[in-house]
CSV table of C-alpha atoms in Angstrom, one decimal:
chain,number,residue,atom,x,y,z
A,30,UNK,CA,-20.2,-42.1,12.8
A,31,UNK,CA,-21.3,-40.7,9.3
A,32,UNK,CA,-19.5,-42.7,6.6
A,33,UNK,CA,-19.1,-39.2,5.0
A,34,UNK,CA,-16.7,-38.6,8.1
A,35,UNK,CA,-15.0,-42.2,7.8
A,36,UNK,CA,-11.6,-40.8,6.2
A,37,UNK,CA,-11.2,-37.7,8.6
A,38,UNK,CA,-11.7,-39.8,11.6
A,39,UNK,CA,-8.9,-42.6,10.8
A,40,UNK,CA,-4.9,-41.9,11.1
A,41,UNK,CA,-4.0,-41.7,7.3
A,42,UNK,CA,-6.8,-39.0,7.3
A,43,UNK,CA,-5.6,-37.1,10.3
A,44,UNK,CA,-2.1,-36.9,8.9
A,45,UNK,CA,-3.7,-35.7,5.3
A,46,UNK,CA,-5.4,-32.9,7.2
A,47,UNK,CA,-2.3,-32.3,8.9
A,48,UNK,CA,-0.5,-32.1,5.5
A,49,UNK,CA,-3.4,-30.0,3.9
A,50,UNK,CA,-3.3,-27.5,6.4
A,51,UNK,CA,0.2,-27.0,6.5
A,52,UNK,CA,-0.1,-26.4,2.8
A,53,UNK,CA,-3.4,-23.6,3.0
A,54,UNK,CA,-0.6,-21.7,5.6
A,55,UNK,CA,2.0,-21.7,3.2
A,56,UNK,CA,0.0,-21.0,0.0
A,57,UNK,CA,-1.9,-18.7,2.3
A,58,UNK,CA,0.0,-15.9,2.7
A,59,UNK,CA,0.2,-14.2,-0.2
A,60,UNK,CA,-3.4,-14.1,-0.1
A,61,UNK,CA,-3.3,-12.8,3.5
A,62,UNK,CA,-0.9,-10.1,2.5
A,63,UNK,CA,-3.8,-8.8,-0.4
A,64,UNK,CA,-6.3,-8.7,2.0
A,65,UNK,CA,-4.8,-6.9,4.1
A,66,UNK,CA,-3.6,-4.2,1.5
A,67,UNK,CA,-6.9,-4.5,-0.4
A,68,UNK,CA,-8.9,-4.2,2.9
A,69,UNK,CA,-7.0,-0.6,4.7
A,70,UNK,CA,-9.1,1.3,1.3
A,71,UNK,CA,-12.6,1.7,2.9
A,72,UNK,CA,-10.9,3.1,5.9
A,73,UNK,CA,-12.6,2.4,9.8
A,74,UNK,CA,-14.6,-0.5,8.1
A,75,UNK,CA,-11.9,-2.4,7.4
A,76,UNK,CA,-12.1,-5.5,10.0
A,77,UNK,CA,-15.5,-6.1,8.9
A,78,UNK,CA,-14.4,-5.7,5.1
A,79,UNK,CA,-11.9,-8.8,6.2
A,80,UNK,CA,-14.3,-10.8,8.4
A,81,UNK,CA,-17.0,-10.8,5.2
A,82,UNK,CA,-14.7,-11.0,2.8
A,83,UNK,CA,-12.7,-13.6,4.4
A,84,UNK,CA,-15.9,-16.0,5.3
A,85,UNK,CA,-17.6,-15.5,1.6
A,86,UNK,CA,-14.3,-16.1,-0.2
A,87,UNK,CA,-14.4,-19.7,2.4
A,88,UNK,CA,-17.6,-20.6,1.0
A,89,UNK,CA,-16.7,-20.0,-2.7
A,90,UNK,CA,-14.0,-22.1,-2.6
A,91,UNK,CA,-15.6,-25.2,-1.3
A,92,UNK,CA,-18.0,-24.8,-4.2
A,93,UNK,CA,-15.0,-24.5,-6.8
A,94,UNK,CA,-13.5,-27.5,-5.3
A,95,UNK,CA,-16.6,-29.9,-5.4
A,96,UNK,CA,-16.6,-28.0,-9.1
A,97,UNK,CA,-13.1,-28.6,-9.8
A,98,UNK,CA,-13.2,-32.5,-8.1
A,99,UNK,CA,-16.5,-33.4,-10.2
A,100,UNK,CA,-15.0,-31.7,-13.3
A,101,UNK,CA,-11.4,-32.0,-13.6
A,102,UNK,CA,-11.5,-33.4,-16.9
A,103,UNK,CA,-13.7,-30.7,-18.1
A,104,UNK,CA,-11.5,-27.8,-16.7
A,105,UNK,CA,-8.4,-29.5,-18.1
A,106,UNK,CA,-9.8,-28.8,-22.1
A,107,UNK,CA,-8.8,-26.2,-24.5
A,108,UNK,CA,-11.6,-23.5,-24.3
A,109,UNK,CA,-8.7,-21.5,-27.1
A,110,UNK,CA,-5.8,-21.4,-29.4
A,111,UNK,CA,-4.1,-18.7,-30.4
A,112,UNK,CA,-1.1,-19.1,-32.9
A,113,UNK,CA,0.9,-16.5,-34.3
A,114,UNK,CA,3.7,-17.9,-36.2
A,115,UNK,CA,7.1,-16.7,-34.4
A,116,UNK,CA,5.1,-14.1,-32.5
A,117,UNK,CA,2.6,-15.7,-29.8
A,118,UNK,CA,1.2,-19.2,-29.7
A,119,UNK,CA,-0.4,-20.9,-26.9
A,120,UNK,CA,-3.7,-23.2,-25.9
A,121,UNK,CA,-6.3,-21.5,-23.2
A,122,UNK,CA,-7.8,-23.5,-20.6
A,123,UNK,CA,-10.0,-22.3,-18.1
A,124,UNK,CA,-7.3,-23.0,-15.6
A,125,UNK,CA,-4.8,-20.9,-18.0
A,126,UNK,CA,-6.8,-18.1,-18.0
A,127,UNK,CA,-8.2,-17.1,-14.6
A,128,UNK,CA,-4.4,-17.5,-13.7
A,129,UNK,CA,-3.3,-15.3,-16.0
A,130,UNK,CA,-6.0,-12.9,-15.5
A,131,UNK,CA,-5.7,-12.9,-11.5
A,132,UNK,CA,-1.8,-12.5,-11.9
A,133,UNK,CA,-2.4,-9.9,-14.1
A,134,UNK,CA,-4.7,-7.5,-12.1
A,135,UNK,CA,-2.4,-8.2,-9.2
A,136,UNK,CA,0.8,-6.9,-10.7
A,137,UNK,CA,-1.4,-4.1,-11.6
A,138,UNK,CA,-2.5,-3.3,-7.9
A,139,UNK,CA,1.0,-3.5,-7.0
A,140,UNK,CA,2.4,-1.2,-9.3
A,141,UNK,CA,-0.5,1.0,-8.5
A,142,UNK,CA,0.4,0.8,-5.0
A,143,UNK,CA,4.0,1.6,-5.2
A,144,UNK,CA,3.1,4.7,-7.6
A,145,UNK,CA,0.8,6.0,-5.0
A,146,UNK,CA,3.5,5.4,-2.6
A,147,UNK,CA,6.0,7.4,-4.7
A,148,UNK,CA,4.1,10.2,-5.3
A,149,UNK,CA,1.5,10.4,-2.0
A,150,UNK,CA,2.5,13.7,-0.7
A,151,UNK,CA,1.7,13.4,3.2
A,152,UNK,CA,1.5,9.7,4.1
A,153,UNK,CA,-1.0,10.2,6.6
A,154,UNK,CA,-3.4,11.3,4.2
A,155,UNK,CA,-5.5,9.1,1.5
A,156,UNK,CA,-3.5,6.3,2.8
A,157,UNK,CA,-4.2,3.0,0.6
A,158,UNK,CA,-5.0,5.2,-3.0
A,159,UNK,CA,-8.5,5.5,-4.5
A,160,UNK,CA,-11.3,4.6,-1.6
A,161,UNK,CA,-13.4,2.1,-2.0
A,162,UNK,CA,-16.5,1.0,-0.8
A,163,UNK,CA,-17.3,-2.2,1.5
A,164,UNK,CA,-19.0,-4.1,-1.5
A,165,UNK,CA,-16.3,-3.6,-3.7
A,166,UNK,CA,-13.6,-4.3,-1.3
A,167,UNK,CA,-15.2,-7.3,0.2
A,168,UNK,CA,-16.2,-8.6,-4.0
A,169,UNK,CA,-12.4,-8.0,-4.9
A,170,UNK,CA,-11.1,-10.0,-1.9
A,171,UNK,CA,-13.1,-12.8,-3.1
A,172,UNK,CA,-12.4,-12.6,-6.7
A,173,UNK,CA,-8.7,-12.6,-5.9
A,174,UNK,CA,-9.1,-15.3,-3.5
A,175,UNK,CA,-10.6,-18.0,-6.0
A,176,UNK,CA,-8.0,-17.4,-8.3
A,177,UNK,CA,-5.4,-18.4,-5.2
A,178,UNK,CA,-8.0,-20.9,-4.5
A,179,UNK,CA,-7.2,-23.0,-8.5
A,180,UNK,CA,-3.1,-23.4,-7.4
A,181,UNK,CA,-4.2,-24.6,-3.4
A,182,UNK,CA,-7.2,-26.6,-4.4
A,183,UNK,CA,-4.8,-28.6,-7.4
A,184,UNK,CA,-2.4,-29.1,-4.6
A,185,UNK,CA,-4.7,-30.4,-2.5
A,186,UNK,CA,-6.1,-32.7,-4.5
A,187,UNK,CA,-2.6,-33.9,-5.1
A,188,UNK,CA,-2.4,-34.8,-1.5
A,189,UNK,CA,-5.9,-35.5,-0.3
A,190,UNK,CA,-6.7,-39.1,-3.0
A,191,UNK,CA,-7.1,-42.7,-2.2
A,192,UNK,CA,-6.5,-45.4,-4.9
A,193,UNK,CA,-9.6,-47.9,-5.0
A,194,UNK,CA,-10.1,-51.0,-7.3
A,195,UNK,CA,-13.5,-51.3,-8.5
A,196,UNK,CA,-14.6,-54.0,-10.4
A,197,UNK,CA,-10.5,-54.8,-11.1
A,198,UNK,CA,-10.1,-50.8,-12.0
A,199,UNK,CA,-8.3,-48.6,-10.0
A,200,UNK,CA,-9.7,-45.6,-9.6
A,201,UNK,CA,-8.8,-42.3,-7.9
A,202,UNK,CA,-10.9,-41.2,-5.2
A,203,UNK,CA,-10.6,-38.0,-3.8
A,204,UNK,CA,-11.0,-36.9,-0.1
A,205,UNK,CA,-14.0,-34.2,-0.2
A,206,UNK,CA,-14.9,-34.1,3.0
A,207,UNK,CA,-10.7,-33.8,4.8
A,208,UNK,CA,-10.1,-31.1,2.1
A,209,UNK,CA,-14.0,-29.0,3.3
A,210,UNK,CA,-12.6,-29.4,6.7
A,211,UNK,CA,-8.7,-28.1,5.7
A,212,UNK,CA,-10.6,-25.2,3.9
A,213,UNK,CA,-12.7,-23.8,6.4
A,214,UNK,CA,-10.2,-24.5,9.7
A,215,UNK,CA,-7.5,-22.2,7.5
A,216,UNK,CA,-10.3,-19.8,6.6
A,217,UNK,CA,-11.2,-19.4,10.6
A,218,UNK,CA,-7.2,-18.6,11.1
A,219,UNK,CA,-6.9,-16.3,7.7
A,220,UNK,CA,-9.9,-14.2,9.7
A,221,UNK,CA,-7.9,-14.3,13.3
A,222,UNK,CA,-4.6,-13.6,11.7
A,223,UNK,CA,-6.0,-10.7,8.9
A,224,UNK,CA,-6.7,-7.9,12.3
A,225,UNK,CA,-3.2,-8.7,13.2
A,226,UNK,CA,-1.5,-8.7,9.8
A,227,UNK,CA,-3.0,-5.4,8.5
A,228,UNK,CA,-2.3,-3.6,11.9
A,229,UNK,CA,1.4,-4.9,11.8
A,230,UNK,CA,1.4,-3.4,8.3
A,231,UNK,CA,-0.4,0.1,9.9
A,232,UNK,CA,2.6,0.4,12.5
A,233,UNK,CA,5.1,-0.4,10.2
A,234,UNK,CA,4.7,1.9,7.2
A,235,UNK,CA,8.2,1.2,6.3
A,236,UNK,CA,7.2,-2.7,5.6
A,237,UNK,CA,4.3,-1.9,3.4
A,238,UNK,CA,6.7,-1.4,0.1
A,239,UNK,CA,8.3,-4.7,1.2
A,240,UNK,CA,4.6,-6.3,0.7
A,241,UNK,CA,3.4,-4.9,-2.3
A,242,UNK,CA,6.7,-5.9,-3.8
A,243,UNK,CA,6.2,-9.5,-2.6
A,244,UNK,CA,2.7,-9.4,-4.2
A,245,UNK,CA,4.0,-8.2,-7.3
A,246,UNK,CA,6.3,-11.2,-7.1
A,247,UNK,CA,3.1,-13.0,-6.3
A,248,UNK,CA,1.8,-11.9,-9.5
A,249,UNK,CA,4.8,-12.7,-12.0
A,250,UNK,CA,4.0,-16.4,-10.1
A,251,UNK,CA,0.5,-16.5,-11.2
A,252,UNK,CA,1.7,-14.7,-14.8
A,253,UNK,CA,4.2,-17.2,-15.2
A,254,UNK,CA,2.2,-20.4,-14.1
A,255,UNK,CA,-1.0,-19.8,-16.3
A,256,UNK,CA,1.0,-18.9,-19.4
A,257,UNK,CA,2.7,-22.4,-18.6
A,258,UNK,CA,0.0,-24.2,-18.4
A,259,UNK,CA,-1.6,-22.7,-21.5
A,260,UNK,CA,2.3,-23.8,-23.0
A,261,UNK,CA,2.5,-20.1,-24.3
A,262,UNK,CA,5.4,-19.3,-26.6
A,263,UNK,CA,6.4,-15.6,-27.3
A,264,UNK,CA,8.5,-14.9,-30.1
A,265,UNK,CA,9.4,-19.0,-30.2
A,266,UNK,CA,10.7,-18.7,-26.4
A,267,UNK,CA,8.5,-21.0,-24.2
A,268,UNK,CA,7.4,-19.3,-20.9
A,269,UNK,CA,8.0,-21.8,-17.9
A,270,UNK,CA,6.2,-21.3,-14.9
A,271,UNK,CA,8.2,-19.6,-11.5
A,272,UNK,CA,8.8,-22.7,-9.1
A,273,UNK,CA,7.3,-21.9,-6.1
A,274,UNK,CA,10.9,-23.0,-4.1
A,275,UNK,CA,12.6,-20.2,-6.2
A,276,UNK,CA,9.5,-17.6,-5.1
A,277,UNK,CA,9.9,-18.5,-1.3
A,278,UNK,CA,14.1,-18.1,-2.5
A,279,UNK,CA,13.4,-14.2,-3.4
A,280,UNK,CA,10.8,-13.7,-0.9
A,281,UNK,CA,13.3,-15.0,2.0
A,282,UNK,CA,15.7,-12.6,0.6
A,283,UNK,CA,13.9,-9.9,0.1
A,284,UNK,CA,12.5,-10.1,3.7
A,285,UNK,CA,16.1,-10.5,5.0
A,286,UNK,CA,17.6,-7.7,3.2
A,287,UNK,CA,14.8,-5.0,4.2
A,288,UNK,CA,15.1,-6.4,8.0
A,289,UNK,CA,18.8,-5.9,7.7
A,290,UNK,CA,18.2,-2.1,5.7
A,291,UNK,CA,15.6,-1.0,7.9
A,292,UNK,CA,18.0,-1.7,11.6
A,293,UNK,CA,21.0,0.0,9.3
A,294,UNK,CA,19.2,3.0,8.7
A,295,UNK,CA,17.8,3.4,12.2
A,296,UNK,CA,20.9,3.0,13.4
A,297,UNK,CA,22.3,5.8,10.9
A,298,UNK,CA,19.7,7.5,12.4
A,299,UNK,CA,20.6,7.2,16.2
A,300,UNK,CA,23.6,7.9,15.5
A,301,UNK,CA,22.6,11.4,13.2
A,302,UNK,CA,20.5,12.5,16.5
A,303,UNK,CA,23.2,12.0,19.0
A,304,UNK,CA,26.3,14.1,16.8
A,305,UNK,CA,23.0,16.6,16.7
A,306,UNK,CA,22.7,17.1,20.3
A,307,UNK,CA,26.5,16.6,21.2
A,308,UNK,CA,26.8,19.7,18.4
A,309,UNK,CA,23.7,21.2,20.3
A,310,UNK,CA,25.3,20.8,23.8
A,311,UNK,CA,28.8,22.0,22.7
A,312,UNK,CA,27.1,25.2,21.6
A,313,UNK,CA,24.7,25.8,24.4
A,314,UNK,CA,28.1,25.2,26.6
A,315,UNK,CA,30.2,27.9,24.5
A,316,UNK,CA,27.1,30.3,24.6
A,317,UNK,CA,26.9,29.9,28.9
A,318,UNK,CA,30.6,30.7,28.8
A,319,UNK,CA,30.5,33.5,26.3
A,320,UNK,CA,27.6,34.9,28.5
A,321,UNK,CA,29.9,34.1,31.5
Protein backbone atom coordinates (compact mmCIF):
# COMPACT_ATOMS: atom_id res chain seq x y z
CA UNK A 1 0.00 0.00 0.00
CA UNK A 2 1.31 3.57 -0.99
CA UNK A 3 2.64 5.25 2.14
CA UNK A 4 0.80 8.35 0.68
CA UNK A 5 -2.41 6.14 1.51
CA UNK A 6 -1.05 5.03 5.03
CA UNK A 7 -3.35 7.48 7.16
CA UNK A 8 -6.70 6.85 5.07
CA UNK A 9 -6.31 3.20 5.32
CA UNK A 10 -5.91 2.96 9.36
CA UNK A 11 -8.89 3.49 11.99
CA UNK A 12 -7.95 7.02 13.32
CA UNK A 13 -8.02 7.93 9.57
CA UNK A 14 -11.25 6.39 8.76
CA UNK A 15 -13.02 8.17 11.59
CA UNK A 16 -11.20 11.62 10.41
CA UNK A 17 -12.78 11.05 7.00
CA UNK A 18 -15.83 10.24 8.67
CA UNK A 19 -15.63 13.54 10.66
CA UNK A 20 -14.50 15.50 7.49
CA UNK A 21 -17.29 14.50 5.51
CA UNK A 22 -19.76 15.14 7.85
CA UNK A 23 -18.41 18.65 8.09
CA UNK A 24 -18.23 19.26 3.81
CA UNK A 25 -22.37 18.23 4.33
CA UNK A 26 -22.94 20.66 6.78
CA UNK A 27 -20.71 23.58 5.49
CA UNK A 28 -22.05 22.41 2.14
CA UNK A 29 -25.26 23.55 1.85
CA UNK A 30 -25.20 26.98 1.54
CA UNK A 31 -23.10 26.43 -1.27
CA UNK A 32 -25.56 23.86 -2.74
CA UNK A 33 -28.33 26.34 -2.28
CA UNK A 34 -26.18 29.11 -4.69
CA UNK A 35 -25.67 26.75 -7.14
CA UNK A 36 -28.69 25.97 -7.55
CA UNK A 37 -30.07 29.63 -7.67
CA UNK A 38 -26.97 30.70 -9.65
CA UNK A 39 -27.41 27.71 -12.13
CA UNK A 40 -31.67 28.07 -13.17
CA UNK A 41 -30.12 31.62 -15.22
CA UNK A 42 -28.90 30.01 -18.49
CA UNK A 43 -32.14 28.25 -18.69
CA UNK A 44 -32.32 24.24 -20.36
CA UNK A 45 -28.50 24.16 -19.81
CA UNK A 46 -28.65 24.22 -16.43
CA UNK A 47 -27.62 20.43 -15.22
CA UNK A 48 -24.64 20.78 -17.30
CA UNK A 49 -23.90 24.35 -15.89
CA UNK A 50 -23.98 22.30 -12.34
CA UNK A 51 -22.13 19.12 -13.47
CA UNK A 52 -19.05 21.61 -14.90
CA UNK A 53 -19.29 23.92 -12.50
CA UNK A 54 -19.56 21.53 -9.63
CA UNK A 55 -16.41 19.23 -10.96
CA UNK A 56 -14.00 22.50 -11.71
CA UNK A 57 -14.91 24.25 -8.46
CA UNK A 58 -13.67 20.25 -6.96
CA UNK A 59 -10.45 20.61 -8.58
CA UNK A 60 -9.80 24.31 -7.46
CA UNK A 61 -10.17 23.56 -4.07
CA UNK A 62 -7.77 20.79 -3.74
CA UNK A 63 -5.25 23.24 -5.27
CA UNK A 64 -6.16 26.02 -2.63
CA UNK A 65 -5.81 23.46 0.07
CA UNK A 66 -2.23 22.08 -0.88
CA UNK A 67 -1.90 26.24 -1.25
CA UNK A 68 -3.41 27.01 1.97
CA UNK A 69 -1.56 23.68 3.88
CA UNK A 70 2.08 24.65 2.33
CA UNK A 71 1.34 28.41 3.05
CA UNK A 72 -0.57 28.90 6.09
CA UNK A 73 1.87 31.21 7.53
CA UNK A 74 1.97 33.15 4.47
CA UNK A 75 -1.91 33.62 4.13
CA UNK A 76 -2.16 34.48 7.87
CA UNK A 77 0.06 38.07 7.22
CA UNK A 78 -1.26 41.53 6.85
CA UNK A 79 -1.29 42.20 3.05
CA UNK A 80 -3.19 46.03 4.66
CA UNK A 81 -4.12 48.43 7.34
CA UNK A 82 -6.52 50.78 7.19
CA UNK A 83 -7.01 53.14 10.24
CA UNK A 84 -9.34 55.84 10.55
CA UNK A 85 -9.38 57.21 13.91
CA UNK A 86 -12.99 56.66 15.50
CA UNK A 87 -14.27 55.90 12.01
CA UNK A 88 -12.88 52.49 10.46
CA UNK A 89 -9.76 50.64 11.41
CA UNK A 90 -8.93 47.15 10.67
CA UNK A 91 -5.76 44.78 9.32
CA UNK A 92 -6.41 42.85 5.68
CA UNK A 93 -5.31 39.53 5.25
CA UNK A 94 -5.83 37.58 2.29
CA UNK A 95 -8.16 35.40 4.25
CA UNK A 96 -9.98 38.76 5.41
CA UNK A 97 -10.56 39.89 2.17
CA UNK A 98 -11.81 37.15 -0.21
CA UNK A 99 -14.32 36.66 2.76
CA UNK A 100 -15.50 39.81 2.80
CA UNK A 101 -15.55 40.17 -0.85
CA UNK A 102 -17.44 36.72 -1.40
CA UNK A 103 -19.97 37.71 1.42
CA UNK A 104 -20.34 40.83 -0.12
CA UNK A 105 -21.31 39.84 -3.79
CA UNK A 106 -23.60 37.26 -2.18
CA UNK A 107 -25.73 39.60 -0.20
CA UNK A 108 -25.84 41.44 -3.36
CA UNK A 109 -27.23 38.42 -5.47
CA UNK A 110 -29.66 37.97 -2.81
CA UNK A 111 -31.08 41.26 -2.70
CA UNK A 112 -31.06 41.16 -6.41
CA UNK A 113 -32.97 38.12 -6.34
CA UNK A 114 -35.70 39.16 -3.98
CA UNK A 115 -36.10 42.55 -5.98
CA UNK A 116 -36.63 40.57 -9.11
CA UNK A 117 -39.01 38.53 -7.15
CA UNK A 118 -40.90 41.60 -6.01
CA UNK A 119 -41.25 43.24 -9.03
CA UNK A 120 -41.20 40.11 -11.86
CA UNK A 121 -44.59 40.60 -13.29
CA UNK A 122 -45.60 36.99 -14.56
CA UNK A 123 -43.41 34.44 -12.63
CA UNK A 124 -43.22 32.18 -15.45
CA UNK A 125 -41.46 34.41 -17.41
CA UNK A 126 -37.51 35.54 -17.19
CA UNK A 127 -37.49 33.35 -14.23
CA UNK A 128 -33.96 33.69 -12.30
CA UNK A 129 -33.36 37.76 -13.50
CA UNK A 130 -30.75 38.73 -16.10
CA UNK A 131 -29.71 35.41 -18.31
CA UNK A 132 -26.51 34.33 -18.34
CA UNK A 133 -24.44 32.40 -20.31
CA UNK A 134 -22.80 28.76 -19.49
CA UNK A 135 -19.26 30.38 -19.04
CA UNK A 136 -20.31 32.89 -16.78
CA UNK A 137 -22.56 30.74 -14.77
CA UNK A 138 -20.27 27.81 -14.47
CA UNK A 139 -16.99 30.78 -13.62
CA UNK A 140 -19.34 32.31 -10.92
CA UNK A 141 -20.19 28.95 -9.28
CA UNK A 142 -16.54 28.45 -8.89
CA UNK A 143 -15.59 31.77 -7.73
CA UNK A 144 -18.25 31.51 -5.02
CA UNK A 145 -17.31 28.12 -4.28
CA UNK A 146 -13.49 28.91 -3.29
CA UNK A 147 -14.46 31.49 -1.12
CA UNK A 148 -16.81 28.67 0.80
CA UNK A 149 -13.86 26.58 0.19
CA UNK A 150 -11.29 29.15 2.89
CA UNK A 151 -14.03 28.53 6.03
CA UNK A 152 -14.27 24.39 5.08
CA UNK A 153 -10.70 23.93 4.25
CA UNK A 154 -9.59 25.89 7.84
CA UNK A 155 -12.00 23.58 9.42
CA UNK A 156 -10.61 20.78 8.07
CA UNK A 157 -7.35 21.33 8.72
CA UNK A 158 -8.54 21.76 12.30
CA UNK A 159 -9.59 18.21 12.20
CA UNK A 160 -7.50 16.36 9.70
CA UNK A 161 -3.51 16.91 11.84
CA UNK A 162 -1.26 14.48 13.55
CA UNK A 163 1.34 15.75 16.14
CA UNK A 164 4.94 14.24 15.30
CA UNK A 165 8.22 14.80 17.27
CA UNK A 166 11.03 15.25 15.03
CA UNK A 167 14.31 15.54 16.23
CA UNK A 168 12.56 16.28 20.03
CA UNK A 169 10.12 18.97 18.12
CA UNK A 170 6.71 18.47 17.78
CA UNK A 171 5.46 19.33 14.78
CA UNK A 172 2.02 19.52 13.08
CA UNK A 173 1.43 17.40 10.32
CA UNK A 174 -1.46 17.69 8.33
CA UNK A 175 -3.49 14.92 6.62
CA UNK A 176 -3.37 15.88 2.63
CA UNK A 177 -4.19 12.99 1.22
CA UNK A 178 -7.83 12.10 3.89
CA UNK A 179 -8.77 15.80 3.32
CA UNK A 180 -8.27 15.23 -1.17
CA UNK A 181 -10.32 12.23 -0.51
CA UNK A 182 -13.20 14.15 1.86
CA UNK A 183 -13.11 16.88 -0.97
CA UNK A 184 -13.78 14.99 -3.94
CA UNK A 185 -16.30 12.15 -2.28
CA UNK A 186 -18.57 15.51 -1.13
CA UNK A 187 -17.94 17.00 -4.57
CA UNK A 188 -19.42 13.56 -6.30
CA UNK A 189 -22.65 14.03 -3.82
CA UNK A 190 -22.81 18.10 -4.28
CA UNK A 191 -23.19 16.93 -8.24
CA UNK A 192 -25.99 14.07 -7.41
CA UNK A 193 -27.75 16.13 -4.97
CA UNK A 194 -27.54 19.81 -7.14
CA UNK A 195 -30.40 17.99 -10.13
CA UNK A 196 -32.49 17.30 -7.18
CA UNK A 197 -32.10 20.50 -5.10
CA UNK A 198 -32.66 22.97 -8.00
CA UNK A 199 -35.77 20.91 -9.24
CA UNK A 200 -37.17 20.90 -5.59
CA UNK A 201 -36.71 24.63 -5.77
CA UNK A 202 -38.48 24.60 -9.60
CA UNK A 203 -41.68 22.93 -8.01
CA UNK A 204 -41.74 24.85 -5.05
CA UNK A 205 -41.67 28.46 -6.14
CA UNK A 206 -42.96 29.39 -2.86
CA UNK A 207 -39.55 28.13 -1.15
CA UNK A 208 -37.32 30.04 -3.44
CA UNK A 209 -37.70 33.41 -1.19
CA UNK A 210 -37.06 31.16 1.78
CA UNK A 211 -33.44 30.32 0.02
CA UNK A 212 -32.34 33.49 -1.11
CA UNK A 213 -33.08 34.74 2.31
CA UNK A 214 -30.97 32.00 3.90
CA UNK A 215 -28.12 32.99 1.43
CA UNK A 216 -28.35 36.45 2.39
CA UNK A 217 -27.98 35.17 5.91
CA UNK A 218 -25.14 33.24 4.41
CA UNK A 219 -23.69 36.33 3.29
CA UNK A 220 -23.97 38.57 6.68
CA UNK A 221 -21.86 35.05 7.93
CA UNK A 222 -19.14 35.50 5.53
CA UNK A 223 -19.46 39.67 6.06
CA UNK A 224 -19.21 39.14 9.56
CA UNK A 225 -16.36 36.51 9.72
CA UNK A 226 -13.82 38.26 7.40
CA UNK A 227 -14.30 41.70 8.98
CA UNK A 228 -13.37 39.58 12.26
CA UNK A 229 -10.68 38.21 11.16
CA UNK A 230 -9.34 41.46 9.73
CA UNK A 231 -10.38 42.76 13.68
CA UNK A 232 -12.28 45.64 11.88
CA UNK A 233 -13.68 48.38 14.14
CA UNK A 234 -16.42 50.82 12.82
CA UNK A 235 -16.92 53.86 14.58
CA UNK A 236 -14.76 52.19 17.77
CA UNK A 237 -17.44 49.11 17.85
CA UNK A 238 -15.55 45.81 17.10
CA UNK A 239 -17.42 43.62 14.50
CA UNK A 240 -17.49 39.90 15.83
CA UNK A 241 -17.97 37.30 13.54
CA UNK A 242 -21.77 35.37 13.35
CA UNK A 243 -21.11 31.89 15.17
CA UNK A 244 -22.06 29.45 12.90
CA UNK A 245 -24.47 27.66 15.92
CA UNK A 246 -26.41 30.99 15.97
CA UNK A 247 -26.62 30.85 11.85
CA UNK A 248 -28.00 27.13 11.87
CA UNK A 249 -30.33 28.95 15.09
CA UNK A 250 -32.03 31.41 12.42
CA UNK A 251 -31.85 29.16 9.62
CA UNK A 252 -33.81 26.26 11.76
CA UNK A 253 -36.22 28.95 12.44
CA UNK A 254 -36.72 30.39 9.48
CA UNK A 255 -37.27 26.97 7.78
CA UNK A 256 -39.75 26.12 10.57
CA UNK A 257 -41.82 29.18 10.40
CA UNK A 258 -42.25 29.17 6.42
CA UNK A 259 -43.07 25.25 6.70
CA UNK A 260 -45.64 26.20 9.24
CA UNK A 261 -46.85 29.68 6.94
CA UNK A 262 -46.88 27.92 3.88
CA UNK A 263 -49.50 24.65 5.36
CA UNK A 264 -51.51 27.85 7.16
CA UNK A 265 -52.08 29.55 4.04
CA UNK A 266 -52.97 26.46 1.99
CA UNK A 267 -55.20 25.67 4.35
CA UNK A 268 -56.78 29.31 4.34
CA UNK A 269 -57.00 28.43 0.94
CA UNK A 270 -58.95 25.11 1.00
CA UNK A 271 -60.96 26.39 3.11
CA UNK A 272 -61.66 29.96 0.68
CA UNK A 273 -62.49 27.28 -2.23
CA UNK A 274 -64.89 25.20 -0.36
CA UNK A 275 -67.22 28.46 1.17
CA UNK A 276 -66.80 29.34 -2.84
CA UNK A 277 -68.49 26.37 -4.10
CA UNK A 278 -70.89 25.79 -1.07
CA UNK A 279 -71.92 29.78 -2.15
CA UNK A 280 -71.73 28.40 -5.83
CA UNK A 281 -74.05 25.31 -5.05
CA UNK A 282 -76.50 27.25 -2.90
CA UNK A 283 -77.04 29.54 -5.90
CA UNK A 284 -77.14 27.06 -8.64
CA UNK A 285 -79.87 25.25 -6.17
CA UNK A 286 -81.98 28.62 -5.74
CA UNK A 287 -81.70 29.22 -9.53
CA UNK A 288 -83.15 25.30 -10.33
CA UNK A 289 -85.91 26.24 -7.94
CA UNK A 290 -86.59 29.70 -9.26
CA UNK A 291 -86.70 28.11 -12.76
CA UNK A 292 -88.91 25.40 -11.13
Amino acid sequence: MPEIFGDLFTLSGFMTFLMLLLLQAVLGFDNLLYIAIESKRVGEKAPMVRRWGIGLAMLFRIVLLIIIVSLFGVLAEPLFSIGIPRVLDGEFTLQSLVTLLGGGFIIYTAVKEITHLLTVDEFGHKEGGDKKSVTQAILLIVAMNLVFSFDSILSAMAIANVKETVDGVVETRYQLTIMTVAILASGIAMILMADYVAEFIRRNRMYEVLGLFILFLVGVLLVTEGAHLAHMHIFTFPIDAMSKSSFYLVVGVLVITDIISTNFQRRLWAQREAELLKMRNLEEAAKYRNDG
